[in-house]
Coordinates of C-alpha atoms in Angstrom, one line a residue:
M1 CA -12.4 47.8 -15.9
D2 CA -12.5 50.3 -13.1
L3 CA -9.1 51.8 -12.5
A4 CA -9.2 53.8 -9.2
Y5 CA -6.0 55.8 -9.8
M6 CA -4.1 57.6 -7.2
A7 CA -2.3 60.0 -9.6
E8 CA 0.2 61.6 -7.3
L9 CA 2.2 61.2 -4.0
P10 CA 1.2 63.1 -0.9
Q11 CA 3.4 66.0 0.0
E12 CA 4.3 64.4 3.3
E13 CA 6.3 61.8 1.4
F14 CA 8.5 64.3 -0.2
V15 CA 9.1 66.0 3.2
E16 CA 10.0 62.6 4.7
R17 CA 12.5 62.0 1.9
R18 CA 14.2 65.3 2.4
Q19 CA 14.4 64.6 6.1
K20 CA 16.1 61.2 5.4
V21 CA 18.6 62.9 3.1
L22 CA 19.4 65.6 5.8
A23 CA 19.9 62.8 8.3
K24 CA 22.6 61.3 6.1
M25 CA 24.4 64.6 5.5
Q26 CA 27.3 65.7 7.6
T27 CA 26.9 68.7 9.9
N28 CA 27.8 72.1 8.4
S29 CA 27.0 71.1 4.9
A30 CA 24.6 71.9 2.0
L31 CA 23.1 69.7 -0.7
L32 CA 22.4 71.4 -4.1
L33 CA 20.3 69.7 -6.8
F34 CA 19.1 71.3 -10.0
S35 CA 15.9 70.6 -12.0
E36 CA 15.7 69.8 -15.6
I37 CA 15.3 72.6 -18.2
E38 CA 13.2 72.8 -21.4
K39 CA 15.0 71.3 -24.4
R40 CA 14.9 72.8 -27.8
R41 CA 13.2 70.6 -30.4
N42 CA 13.5 72.9 -33.4
N43 CA 13.5 76.7 -34.0
D44 CA 11.5 78.1 -31.1
C45 CA 9.7 74.9 -30.2
T46 CA 10.6 72.6 -27.2
F47 CA 10.1 69.0 -26.4
P48 CA 7.4 68.2 -23.8
F49 CA 9.0 69.0 -20.4
R50 CA 9.9 66.1 -18.2
Q51 CA 11.3 66.8 -14.7
D52 CA 14.7 65.4 -13.6
S53 CA 13.9 62.2 -11.6
Y54 CA 16.1 63.1 -8.6
F55 CA 14.6 66.6 -8.4
W56 CA 11.1 65.2 -8.5
Y57 CA 11.9 62.6 -5.9
L58 CA 12.7 65.2 -3.3
T59 CA 10.2 68.0 -4.3
G60 CA 7.3 66.8 -6.4
F61 CA 7.8 70.0 -8.3
N62 CA 7.3 69.9 -12.1
E63 CA 8.7 73.2 -13.4
P64 CA 12.0 73.8 -15.2
N65 CA 14.9 76.1 -14.0
A66 CA 14.7 75.4 -10.3
A67 CA 17.2 74.5 -7.6
L68 CA 16.8 72.7 -4.3
L69 CA 19.1 73.5 -1.4
L70 CA 19.2 71.5 1.8
V71 CA 21.2 73.0 4.6
K72 CA 22.4 71.3 7.8
T73 CA 24.2 73.0 10.7
E74 CA 24.4 72.3 14.4
Q75 CA 21.6 74.8 15.0
F76 CA 19.1 74.0 12.3
E77 CA 18.1 72.1 9.2
K78 CA 16.5 74.0 6.3
T79 CA 15.0 73.3 2.9
I80 CA 15.1 76.1 0.3
I81 CA 13.9 76.2 -3.3
L82 CA 14.9 78.7 -6.0
L83 CA 12.4 78.9 -8.8
R84 CA 11.1 81.1 -11.6
P85 CA 9.2 84.1 -10.3
R86 CA 5.6 84.8 -11.5
D87 CA 5.4 86.6 -14.8
P88 CA 1.9 87.4 -16.1
L89 CA 3.1 88.0 -19.7
L90 CA 5.2 84.8 -20.0
E91 CA 2.5 82.8 -18.2
T92 CA 0.0 83.9 -20.8
W93 CA 2.2 82.5 -23.5
N94 CA 3.8 79.5 -21.8
G95 CA 1.7 78.4 -18.9
R96 CA 1.3 79.1 -15.1
R97 CA 4.1 79.2 -12.6
L98 CA 4.0 78.5 -8.9
G99 CA 6.1 81.5 -8.1
V100 CA 8.1 82.4 -5.0
E101 CA 5.2 83.5 -2.8
W102 CA 3.3 80.2 -2.9
A103 CA 6.2 77.8 -3.1
P104 CA 6.8 77.4 0.7
E105 CA 3.2 76.5 1.4
K106 CA 2.6 74.3 -1.6
L107 CA 5.8 72.4 -1.4
N108 CA 6.2 72.3 2.4
I109 CA 9.5 74.1 2.2
N110 CA 11.1 76.6 4.6
E111 CA 12.1 79.3 2.1
A112 CA 11.8 80.2 -1.5
Y113 CA 13.7 82.7 -3.7
S114 CA 13.9 83.6 -7.4
I115 CA 16.3 81.5 -9.4
D116 CA 17.4 84.8 -11.0
D117 CA 18.9 85.7 -7.6
F118 CA 20.9 82.4 -7.3
N119 CA 24.3 84.2 -7.3
V120 CA 23.3 86.4 -4.4
V121 CA 21.2 83.9 -2.3
F122 CA 23.5 80.8 -2.6
P123 CA 26.7 82.4 -1.4
K124 CA 24.9 84.2 1.5
I125 CA 23.2 81.0 2.7
T126 CA 26.3 78.8 2.4
E127 CA 29.1 81.2 3.3
N128 CA 30.0 79.5 6.6
L129 CA 29.5 75.9 5.4
T130 CA 32.4 73.5 4.9
A131 CA 31.0 70.8 2.6
L132 CA 28.7 70.7 -0.5
Y133 CA 26.9 67.7 -1.8
Y134 CA 26.8 68.1 -5.5
A135 CA 26.7 66.0 -8.7
P136 CA 28.5 67.8 -11.5
E137 CA 27.7 67.4 -15.2
L138 CA 24.1 66.3 -14.7
H139 CA 22.8 69.8 -15.6
L140 CA 25.2 72.1 -17.4
W141 CA 23.0 75.1 -16.8
G142 CA 23.3 74.4 -13.0
D143 CA 27.1 73.9 -13.3
K144 CA 27.4 77.3 -14.8
L145 CA 25.3 79.0 -12.1
L146 CA 27.4 77.3 -9.4
S147 CA 30.7 78.2 -11.0
E148 CA 29.6 81.9 -11.1
S149 CA 28.6 82.0 -7.4
A150 CA 32.2 82.4 -6.2
V151 CA 31.8 80.0 -3.2
N152 CA 34.5 77.7 -2.1
F153 CA 33.9 74.6 0.0
A154 CA 36.6 72.5 1.8
E155 CA 34.9 69.3 0.6
I156 CA 32.7 68.4 -2.4
L157 CA 30.7 65.2 -2.0
D158 CA 28.4 63.3 -4.5
W159 CA 24.8 63.1 -3.3
R160 CA 23.9 60.4 -5.8
P161 CA 24.9 57.4 -3.7
I162 CA 22.6 58.6 -0.9
I163 CA 19.5 59.4 -3.0
S164 CA 19.9 56.5 -5.4
E165 CA 20.0 54.0 -2.5
M166 CA 16.8 55.6 -1.2
R167 CA 15.1 55.4 -4.6
L168 CA 15.9 51.7 -4.9
I169 CA 13.5 50.7 -2.1
K170 CA 10.0 51.7 -3.0
S171 CA 7.5 53.1 -0.5
P172 CA 3.9 51.8 -0.3
N173 CA 2.7 54.9 -2.2
E174 CA 5.3 54.3 -4.9
I175 CA 4.3 50.7 -5.2
R176 CA 0.6 51.8 -5.8
L177 CA 1.7 54.1 -8.6
M178 CA 3.9 51.4 -10.1
Q179 CA 1.0 48.9 -10.0
Q180 CA -1.1 51.4 -11.9
A181 CA 1.7 52.0 -14.4
G182 CA 2.0 48.2 -14.9
Q183 CA -1.8 47.8 -15.3
I184 CA -2.1 50.6 -17.9
T185 CA 0.9 49.1 -19.8
A186 CA -0.7 45.7 -19.7
L187 CA -4.0 47.1 -21.2
A188 CA -2.0 48.6 -24.0
H189 CA -0.2 45.3 -24.8
I190 CA -3.5 43.5 -24.8
K191 CA -4.8 46.2 -27.2
A192 CA -1.8 45.7 -29.4
M193 CA -2.5 42.0 -29.7
Q194 CA -6.1 42.7 -30.5
E195 CA -5.2 45.2 -33.3
T196 CA -2.3 43.3 -34.9
R197 CA -2.8 41.6 -38.3
P198 CA -0.8 41.2 -41.5
N199 CA 0.0 44.3 -43.6
R200 CA -0.5 46.8 -40.8
F201 CA 2.6 48.9 -40.2
E202 CA 4.6 48.7 -37.0
Y203 CA 3.8 52.4 -36.3
E204 CA 0.1 51.7 -36.5
I205 CA 0.4 49.3 -33.6
E206 CA 2.6 51.8 -31.8
S207 CA -0.2 54.4 -32.1
E208 CA -2.7 51.9 -30.6
I209 CA -0.4 51.5 -27.6
L210 CA 0.1 55.2 -27.1
H211 CA -3.7 55.8 -27.4
E212 CA -4.3 53.2 -24.7
F213 CA -1.8 54.8 -22.4
N214 CA -3.4 58.2 -22.9
R215 CA -7.0 57.2 -22.4
H216 CA -6.1 55.6 -19.0
G217 CA -4.3 58.7 -17.7
A218 CA -0.7 58.1 -18.8
R219 CA 0.1 60.8 -21.4
F220 CA 3.6 59.7 -22.2
A221 CA 5.5 56.5 -22.8
S222 CA 8.3 55.8 -20.3
Y223 CA 10.7 55.1 -23.2
N224 CA 10.7 54.9 -27.0
S225 CA 8.3 52.1 -27.9
I226 CA 9.7 49.1 -29.8
V227 CA 7.3 47.4 -32.3
A228 CA 9.6 45.0 -34.2
G229 CA 8.2 42.6 -36.8
G230 CA 10.2 39.6 -38.1
D231 CA 14.0 40.0 -38.1
N232 CA 13.6 43.5 -36.6
A233 CA 13.1 41.8 -33.3
C234 CA 16.8 40.8 -33.4
I235 CA 17.7 44.5 -33.0
L236 CA 17.5 45.1 -29.3
H237 CA 16.6 48.8 -29.3
Y238 CA 14.8 48.9 -32.7
T239 CA 12.6 52.0 -32.7
E240 CA 12.1 52.9 -36.4
N241 CA 8.7 51.1 -36.3
D242 CA 8.2 51.8 -40.0
Q243 CA 7.9 48.4 -41.6
P244 CA 4.8 46.4 -42.6
L245 CA 4.0 43.4 -40.4
K246 CA 4.2 40.2 -42.5
E247 CA 2.1 37.0 -42.6
G248 CA 4.0 34.3 -40.8
D249 CA 6.3 36.6 -38.7
L250 CA 6.4 37.3 -35.0
V251 CA 6.2 40.8 -33.7
L252 CA 8.1 41.8 -30.5
I253 CA 6.6 44.8 -28.7
D254 CA 8.5 46.4 -25.8
A255 CA 6.5 49.4 -24.5
G256 CA 5.7 51.0 -21.2
C257 CA 3.7 53.9 -20.0
E258 CA 4.8 56.6 -17.5
F259 CA 2.1 57.1 -14.9
A260 CA 2.6 59.9 -12.3
M261 CA 6.3 59.8 -13.2
Y262 CA 6.7 56.1 -12.6
A263 CA 7.6 53.6 -15.4
G264 CA 6.0 50.5 -16.7
D265 CA 8.0 48.2 -18.9
I266 CA 6.5 45.1 -20.6
T267 CA 7.6 43.0 -23.6
R268 CA 5.5 40.5 -25.4
T269 CA 6.2 38.5 -28.6
F270 CA 3.4 37.0 -30.6
P271 CA 2.5 36.0 -34.2
V272 CA 1.3 38.6 -36.6
N273 CA -1.4 36.3 -37.9
G274 CA -2.3 34.9 -34.5
K275 CA -0.8 31.5 -34.9
F276 CA 2.7 30.3 -33.9
T277 CA 4.6 28.1 -36.3
Q278 CA 6.3 25.1 -34.9
A279 CA 9.7 26.7 -34.9
Q280 CA 8.4 29.9 -33.3
R281 CA 6.6 27.9 -30.7
E282 CA 9.8 26.0 -29.8
I283 CA 11.9 29.2 -29.3
Y284 CA 9.0 30.9 -27.5
D285 CA 8.5 28.0 -25.1
L286 CA 12.2 28.0 -24.3
V287 CA 12.2 31.7 -23.4
L288 CA 9.0 31.3 -21.4
K289 CA 10.4 28.4 -19.5
A290 CA 13.4 30.5 -18.6
Q291 CA 11.3 33.5 -17.5
K292 CA 9.0 31.4 -15.3
R293 CA 12.0 29.8 -13.6
A294 CA 13.5 33.3 -13.1
I295 CA 10.3 34.6 -11.5
E296 CA 10.4 31.6 -9.1
L297 CA 13.9 32.5 -8.0
L298 CA 13.8 36.3 -7.9
V299 CA 13.0 36.5 -4.1
P300 CA 14.7 38.1 -1.1
G301 CA 18.2 36.7 -0.5
N302 CA 18.9 35.8 -4.1
S303 CA 20.6 38.0 -6.7
I304 CA 19.9 38.9 -10.3
K305 CA 23.2 37.2 -11.3
S306 CA 22.5 33.9 -9.6
V307 CA 19.1 33.8 -11.3
N308 CA 20.5 34.7 -14.6
D309 CA 23.0 31.9 -14.3
E310 CA 20.1 29.5 -14.0
V311 CA 18.3 31.2 -17.0
I312 CA 21.5 30.7 -19.1
R313 CA 21.7 27.1 -18.2
I314 CA 18.0 26.5 -19.3
K315 CA 18.5 28.3 -22.5
V316 CA 21.8 26.6 -23.5
Q317 CA 20.2 23.2 -22.8
G318 CA 17.2 24.1 -24.9
L319 CA 19.3 25.4 -27.7
V320 CA 21.4 22.2 -27.7
D321 CA 18.1 20.2 -27.8
L322 CA 16.9 22.1 -30.8
G323 CA 20.2 21.7 -32.6
I324 CA 21.0 25.5 -32.6
L325 CA 24.0 25.0 -30.4
Q326 CA 26.2 21.9 -30.6
G327 CA 28.4 20.5 -27.8
N328 CA 28.5 20.0 -24.0
V329 CA 26.2 22.3 -22.1
E330 CA 28.8 23.1 -19.4
S331 CA 31.5 23.9 -22.0
L332 CA 29.1 26.0 -24.0
I333 CA 28.3 28.0 -20.9
E334 CA 31.9 28.5 -20.0
Q335 CA 32.7 29.6 -23.6
K336 CA 29.7 31.9 -23.5
A337 CA 28.5 30.5 -26.8
Y338 CA 25.0 31.7 -25.9
R339 CA 26.0 35.3 -26.2
Q340 CA 25.3 35.4 -30.0
F341 CA 21.6 34.7 -29.1
Y342 CA 21.2 36.2 -25.6
M343 CA 23.4 39.3 -25.3
H344 CA 21.8 41.3 -22.6
G345 CA 21.1 40.9 -18.9
L346 CA 18.1 39.3 -17.2
G347 CA 16.6 42.6 -15.9
H348 CA 17.1 46.1 -14.4
W349 CA 15.7 48.2 -11.6
L350 CA 12.5 50.0 -12.4
G351 CA 11.0 53.2 -10.9
L352 CA 11.0 56.9 -11.8
D353 CA 13.4 55.9 -14.6
V354 CA 12.8 52.9 -16.8
H355 CA 16.4 51.9 -16.1
D356 CA 16.2 53.1 -12.6
V357 CA 19.1 54.1 -10.3
G358 CA 20.7 51.9 -7.6
E359 CA 23.7 49.8 -7.2
Y360 CA 23.6 46.2 -8.7
G361 CA 26.8 45.0 -7.0
E362 CA 29.6 43.3 -8.9
E363 CA 28.1 41.4 -11.9
R364 CA 24.7 42.1 -10.4
C365 CA 25.4 40.1 -7.3
R366 CA 23.5 42.4 -4.9
T367 CA 21.0 40.5 -2.6
L368 CA 17.4 41.3 -3.5
E369 CA 15.4 43.1 -0.7
V370 CA 11.8 43.7 0.0
G371 CA 10.6 46.8 -1.8
M372 CA 12.8 46.5 -4.9
V373 CA 11.1 46.6 -8.3
L374 CA 12.9 45.1 -11.3
T375 CA 12.2 43.7 -14.7
V376 CA 12.6 40.1 -15.7
E377 CA 13.2 39.8 -19.4
P378 CA 15.0 36.8 -20.9
G379 CA 15.2 36.7 -24.7
L380 CA 16.6 34.8 -27.6
Y381 CA 17.5 36.6 -30.9
I382 CA 18.4 34.5 -33.9
S383 CA 19.3 36.7 -36.9
E384 CA 18.6 35.9 -40.5
D385 CA 22.2 35.2 -41.2
A386 CA 22.8 33.0 -38.1
K387 CA 24.4 29.6 -38.9
V388 CA 21.5 27.6 -37.4
P389 CA 18.8 25.3 -38.9
E390 CA 16.8 27.4 -41.4
Q391 CA 13.5 27.3 -39.6
Y392 CA 14.8 29.3 -36.7
R393 CA 16.4 32.1 -38.6
G394 CA 14.9 35.6 -38.1
I395 CA 13.1 34.7 -34.9
G396 CA 13.5 37.1 -32.0
V397 CA 11.6 36.5 -28.7
R398 CA 11.6 38.5 -25.5
I399 CA 9.1 38.2 -22.6
E400 CA 9.3 40.8 -19.9
D401 CA 7.4 41.5 -16.7
N402 CA 7.7 43.9 -13.8
L403 CA 8.4 42.3 -10.4
L404 CA 8.0 43.6 -6.9
I405 CA 10.2 41.9 -4.3
T406 CA 8.0 41.1 -1.2
E407 CA 8.4 39.4 2.1
Y408 CA 6.6 36.4 0.6
G409 CA 8.7 36.2 -2.5
N410 CA 7.5 38.5 -5.3
K411 CA 4.5 39.9 -7.0
I412 CA 4.1 40.3 -10.8
L413 CA 2.8 43.8 -11.5
T414 CA 2.2 43.1 -15.1
A415 CA 0.5 39.7 -15.1
A416 CA -2.6 40.8 -16.9
V417 CA -1.0 40.5 -20.3
P418 CA -1.3 36.9 -21.7
K419 CA 2.0 35.1 -22.3
E420 CA 1.0 31.5 -22.6
I421 CA 0.8 30.4 -26.2
D422 CA -2.7 29.2 -26.0
A423 CA -3.9 32.4 -24.3
I424 CA -2.3 34.6 -26.9
E425 CA -3.7 32.5 -29.8
N426 CA -7.2 32.5 -28.2
L427 CA -7.1 36.3 -27.8
M428 CA -5.9 36.8 -31.3
Q429 CA -8.4 34.4 -32.8
K430 CA -11.1 36.8 -31.7
N431 CA -9.5 39.4 -34.0
E432 CA -10.0 37.1 -37.0
Q433 CA -13.6 36.3 -36.0
F434 CA -14.3 40.0 -35.6
L435 CA -12.9 40.8 -39.1
K436 CA -15.1 38.1 -40.6
M437 CA -18.3 39.6 -39.1

């Protein structure tokens, strides 16, 4: 498959975003946003650096220990970055730095200063301003710098509502990157199906997924991968991934790559041996029916809540039909009897973060708009000790895709991964045929 990747956003897009933020700021104000810093892993080793999503959204700059300052007065608007200066010795050990001299040209920014001079530069630039847009407690190192700068503002405002709302609606360039993240994630899930068989460990399948991410240009996962065999699938955020996959069990895989900072997020559930049992098929069919109906309804003008209400109704009716729940469907819904088997929501925003920013509205009642991207992931989780017919115990099923809301309804960005039972079994049947060769 030829994947023609566009691996980054054009600098013009970051400039446009900053201009939009400046337009929403009040006159005679500044907005201050700090980057992420390197995090200690052990002794003198750090975790791989990952930039703060808000900082990346406005700069496209992928170094730690930096600050972005937007200034708006009646006379001018200005963008300033404070970053680490060049240091040949440290760069020999730890990697190249952009440096103060090159930052304005490379980042299309008005001015650049050393972050070491923050306590001199920041007070001088902001001394006559009355308001500061700032989000405390996001980065403690930044809070400390700001507290030491000895600057007082008449008003402190939170910039998160402004930028989070912007991030919620994806641009055409962002959508291209998210399509690629979804496509790479899909290829990894297909690989997982191809490589799964009894007695392999969960972590072996995880390694196949991560390898597939890497070889298509996505070095990191967008979250900790879940490879959950059997009853482990009933633990929603299971990440130990250290158990053998057993004959006759299902395996639930929830994994997504991060491509050019944007997240993919897919879940598929399939039989370890390639063949669904009758009980597994019944639960899986019910979840798939709910997901398909949700995808039909997740269109402009509807809300996640209204669609989830329909999903709940489908599931409760199905659970009653299977004898897992007993009673009147409407009464069971009112009593929330389904919560023991479906305890999470239908989906979440997706973007630079796998659980992306943006308001959902009360009980997720916000109307869906063109350009939003969200997951749709109904599930059913029946633990080993659940008081249900024995054949259903220990079955956990979730099916998750990534959905772009469009003017025509929606587009599934992750449709390449099989989710119909026959398609899954046919794909996995080839595994068995290969092993017999």
